Coordinates of C-alpha atoms and ligand atoms in Angstrom, one line a residue:
M579 CA -6.2 -1.2 -7.6
V580 CA -4.2 -1.3 -4.4
N581 CA -5.2 1.1 -1.7
I582 CA -2.0 2.7 -0.2
A583 CA -1.6 4.2 3.2
V584 CA 1.4 6.4 3.8
L585 CA 2.5 6.7 7.4
V586 CA 4.5 9.9 8.2
S587 CA 5.8 11.9 11.1
G588 CA 7.6 15.0 9.7
G589 CA 8.1 17.1 6.6
G590 CA 6.7 14.6 4.1
T591 CA 9.1 15.0 1.2
N592 CA 9.0 11.2 0.6
L593 CA 5.2 11.4 0.7
Q594 CA 5.4 14.3 -1.8
A595 CA 7.6 12.1 -4.1
I596 CA 4.9 9.4 -4.1
L597 CA 2.1 11.9 -4.7
D598 CA 4.0 13.5 -7.5
A599 CA 4.7 10.1 -9.1
Q600 CA 1.0 9.3 -8.8
A601 CA 0.1 12.6 -10.5
R602 CA 2.5 11.7 -13.3
G603 CA 0.8 8.3 -13.7
D604 CA 3.9 6.5 -12.5
I605 CA 2.2 4.6 -9.7
H606 CA 0.6 1.7 -11.6
N607 CA -2.4 -0.1 -10.1
G608 CA -2.2 1.8 -6.8
R609 CA -3.5 4.9 -5.2
V610 CA -2.7 6.8 -2.0
S611 CA -6.1 6.6 -0.2
V612 CA -5.0 7.9 3.3
V613 CA -2.1 9.5 5.1
V614 CA -1.6 8.7 8.7
S615 CA 0.6 10.9 10.8
S616 CA 2.1 10.1 14.3
N617 CA 2.5 13.9 14.7
D618 CA -0.3 16.4 14.6
K619 CA 2.1 19.1 13.5
A620 CA 3.7 17.3 10.6
Y621 CA 3.9 19.3 7.4
A622 CA 3.2 16.0 5.6
L623 CA -0.4 16.5 6.6
E624 CA -0.5 19.8 4.7
R625 CA 1.0 18.0 1.6
A626 CA -1.8 15.4 1.9
K627 CA -4.4 18.1 2.1
Q628 CA -3.1 20.0 -0.9
A629 CA -3.2 16.7 -2.9
G630 CA -6.8 16.0 -1.8
V631 CA -5.8 12.9 0.2
P632 CA -7.5 12.3 3.6
G633 CA -5.0 12.8 6.5
V634 CA -5.5 11.4 10.0
V635 CA -3.5 11.7 13.2
R636 CA -2.7 8.7 15.3
R637 CA -0.3 9.7 18.2
K638 CA 1.3 7.0 20.3
K639 CA 0.9 9.1 23.4
D640 CA -2.9 9.0 23.1
Y641 CA -2.8 5.2 23.8
A642 CA -2.2 3.3 27.0
S643 CA 0.6 1.3 25.4
G644 CA 2.6 0.8 22.2
A645 CA 0.7 -2.5 21.7
E646 CA -2.6 -0.8 21.9
Y647 CA -1.4 1.9 19.5
C648 CA -0.3 -0.7 17.0
R649 CA -3.5 -2.7 17.4
A650 CA -5.7 0.4 16.8
L651 CA -3.6 1.4 13.8
A652 CA -3.9 -2.1 12.3
Q653 CA -7.6 -2.1 12.8
F654 CA -8.0 1.3 11.1
L655 CA -5.9 0.3 8.1
Q656 CA -7.8 -3.0 7.7
E657 CA -11.1 -1.1 7.8
Q658 CA -9.7 1.2 5.1
D659 CA -9.0 -1.9 3.0
I660 CA -5.3 -1.0 2.7
G661 CA -3.2 -3.3 0.6
L662 CA 0.1 -1.5 1.0
I663 CA 1.5 0.5 3.9
V664 CA 4.4 2.9 3.2
L665 CA 6.5 4.2 6.0
A666 CA 7.8 7.6 4.8
G667 CA 9.7 9.1 7.6
F668 CA 7.4 7.4 10.1
M669 CA 9.2 7.5 13.5
T670 CA 7.4 4.9 15.5
V671 CA 8.6 1.3 15.7
L672 CA 5.8 -1.1 14.8
D673 CA 5.3 -4.2 17.0
E674 CA 5.6 -7.8 15.9
E675 CA 1.9 -8.4 15.8
F676 CA 1.4 -5.5 13.4
C677 CA 4.2 -6.6 11.2
K678 CA 2.8 -10.2 11.0
N679 CA -0.7 -8.8 10.2
F680 CA 0.8 -7.0 7.2
E681 CA 3.7 -9.3 6.3
N682 CA 5.5 -8.2 3.2
R683 CA 2.9 -5.4 2.7
I684 CA 4.8 -2.7 4.5
I685 CA 7.6 -0.8 2.7
N686 CA 10.0 1.6 4.5
V687 CA 12.6 4.0 3.2
H688 CA 15.8 4.4 5.2
P689 CA 18.5 7.0 4.5
S690 CA 21.5 4.7 4.5
L691 CA 22.8 1.6 2.7
I692 CA 21.5 -1.0 5.1
P693 CA 23.1 -2.7 7.1
S694 CA 25.2 0.4 7.7
F695 CA 23.8 3.1 10.1
C696 CA 20.5 1.5 10.9
G697 CA 18.4 0.1 13.7
D698 CA 17.3 1.7 17.0
G699 CA 18.4 5.3 17.3
F700 CA 19.3 5.6 13.6
Y701 CA 16.6 7.9 12.2
G702 CA 16.5 11.3 10.4
L703 CA 19.7 13.4 10.7
H704 CA 21.2 10.9 13.2
V705 CA 21.9 8.6 10.3
H706 CA 23.8 11.2 8.4
E707 CA 25.7 12.4 11.5
A708 CA 26.9 8.8 12.0
A709 CA 27.9 8.4 8.3
L710 CA 30.0 11.6 8.5
E711 CA 31.4 10.6 11.8
K712 CA 32.6 7.4 10.3
G713 CA 34.0 9.1 7.3
V714 CA 32.3 7.0 4.7
K715 CA 32.8 8.2 1.1
V716 CA 29.6 6.6 -0.2
T717 CA 26.2 6.4 1.5
G718 CA 22.7 6.2 0.0
A719 CA 19.2 4.9 0.7
T720 CA 17.4 1.6 1.1
V721 CA 13.8 0.6 0.6
H722 CA 12.9 -2.6 2.3
F723 CA 10.0 -4.6 3.5
V724 CA 9.3 -4.1 7.2
N725 CA 9.5 -6.8 9.9
A726 CA 9.7 -6.7 13.7
I727 CA 13.4 -5.9 13.5
T728 CA 13.9 -2.2 12.9
D729 CA 15.5 -1.9 9.4
G730 CA 15.9 -5.7 9.4
G731 CA 13.4 -6.6 6.7
P732 CA 14.1 -7.9 3.2
I733 CA 15.8 -5.3 1.0
I734 CA 13.9 -4.2 -2.1
A735 CA 16.3 -1.7 -3.6
Q736 CA 19.3 0.5 -2.8
K737 CA 20.9 3.6 -4.4
A738 CA 24.4 5.0 -3.7
V739 CA 25.1 8.6 -3.1
A740 CA 28.5 10.3 -2.9
V741 CA 29.6 12.0 0.3
E742 CA 31.4 15.3 -0.4
P743 CA 34.3 16.7 1.7
D744 CA 32.4 19.7 3.1
D745 CA 29.1 17.9 3.8
T746 CA 27.1 18.7 6.9
P747 CA 24.4 16.3 8.0
E748 CA 21.7 18.6 6.6
I749 CA 23.5 18.9 3.2
L750 CA 24.0 15.2 3.0
Q751 CA 20.4 14.5 4.0
K752 CA 19.1 16.7 1.2
R753 CA 21.4 15.0 -1.4
V754 CA 20.4 11.5 -0.2
M755 CA 16.7 12.4 -0.4
A756 CA 16.9 14.0 -3.9
Q757 CA 19.3 11.5 -5.5
A758 CA 18.1 8.3 -3.8
E759 CA 15.0 8.3 -1.6
H760 CA 12.6 10.2 -3.8
I761 CA 13.6 7.9 -6.8
L762 CA 13.6 4.5 -5.0
L763 CA 10.4 4.8 -3.0
P764 CA 7.8 5.7 -5.7
R765 CA 9.4 3.0 -7.9
A766 CA 9.2 0.4 -5.2
V767 CA 5.5 1.3 -4.5
S768 CA 4.6 0.9 -8.1
L769 CA 6.4 -2.4 -8.5
F770 CA 4.6 -3.7 -5.4
C771 CA 1.2 -2.6 -6.8
E772 CA 2.0 -4.2 -10.1
G773 CA 2.7 -7.5 -8.3
K774 CA 6.4 -7.5 -9.4
L775 CA 8.0 -8.0 -6.0
S776 CA 8.4 -11.4 -4.5
V777 CA 10.3 -12.5 -1.3
S778 CA 12.0 -15.9 -1.0
D779 CA 11.9 -18.0 2.1
S780 CA 15.4 -16.8 2.9
G781 CA 14.2 -13.1 2.7
I782 CA 15.7 -12.2 -0.7
V783 CA 13.5 -9.9 -2.8
S784 CA 13.3 -10.4 -6.6
I785 CA 11.8 -8.0 -9.1
S786 CA 10.1 -9.3 -12.2
E787 CA 10.2 -6.7 -14.9
Ligands
LIG1171 N1 8.9 -2.9 13.1 C1 9.4 -1.8 12.5 N2 9.0 -0.6 12.7 C2 9.5 0.4 12.0 C3 10.6 0.2 11.1 C4 11.1 -1.1 10.9 O1 12.0 -1.4 10.1 N3 10.5 -2.1 11.6 N4 11.2 1.3 10.4 C5 11.0 2.5 11.2 C6 11.6 3.7 10.5 N5 13.0 3.8 11.0 C7 14.0 3.5 10.2 O2 13.8 3.3 9.0 C8 13.2 4.1 12.4 C9 12.4 5.0 13.1 C10 12.6 5.3 14.4 C11 13.7 4.8 15.0 C12 13.9 5.2 16.5 O3 14.9 4.8 17.1 N6 13.0 5.9 17.0 C13 13.1 6.4 18.4 C14 12.1 7.5 18.7 C15 12.2 8.6 17.6 C16 11.2 9.7 17.9 O4 10.1 9.4 18.5 O5 11.5 10.8 17.6 C17 12.9 5.3 19.4 O6 12.1 4.3 19.0 O7 13.5 5.4 20.5 C18 14.6 3.9 14.4 C19 14.3 3.6 13.1 C20 9.6 2.8 11.4 N7 9.1 1.7 12.2
GAR1172 N1 14.7 5.4 9.9 C1 13.7 6.1 9.3 C2 14.2 7.4 8.7 O1 15.3 7.9 9.2 N2 13.6 7.9 7.7 C3 14.0 9.1 7.1 O2 13.3 10.3 7.7 C4 13.3 11.3 6.7 C5 11.9 11.7 6.5 O3 11.8 12.8 5.7 P1 10.4 13.2 5.0 O4 9.4 13.3 6.1 O5 10.7 14.5 4.3 O6 10.0 12.1 4.0 C6 13.8 10.7 5.4 O7 15.2 11.0 5.1 C7 13.7 9.2 5.6 O8 14.6 8.4 4.9

């Protein structure tokens, strides 16, 4: 059984999708054992509480440096015997040491079809604002393993979503969440816990069904 830590910063709809999948029995060989929020006011903490999952707060501003924050977070997760870390709207960039400690054991969901609209500065609504500004007709979501390069890790899965003529960033965000993120992320979590994901030396992910 893989102990899963879900890292959050905001509303927690992706956390909720994982918790709902777990309740349906769709997360095989894994269980969410802790939720860690970088924001003490995140509604995601309420979602964890309602699901009976322990929630803890680890704010970057409470540490002398980003490196100290990442080191303390890594130590906490190792003490919790965490086998998989899921970044579900987690808005802090993790440093290289952290990523090496948990190589190919951190999964992130990003609300675009990477390599479009990703990297530093592309998070939350900013991603959808950029997509609408560019005038793309198709966007979507990506789940990927996390490395030191923001949104640069091996891609696990992607799902396309149509952009409609009258979309606002908020409307588009909701569609991408419902039609892509909330489907891709729980599935990727279960595949990892089932040992069905492997990463080649060149960073290509294959899924064994
Ligand atoms: N080492 C990594 N850390 C993180 C990754 C990653 O791929 N590698 N993914 C991010 C999540 N993310 C996109 O998926 C992302 C999050 C935040 C930012 C960003 O520019 N943040 C701002 C601050 C935002 C805030 O505090 O409100 C910044 O760093 O200036 C970009 C992408 C999680 N960590
Ligand atoms: N680059 C990371 C990023 O932009 N993540 C995005 O933040 C939102 C969090 O929503 P949630 O808290 O309701 O899951 C989601 O749309 C997620 O893809």
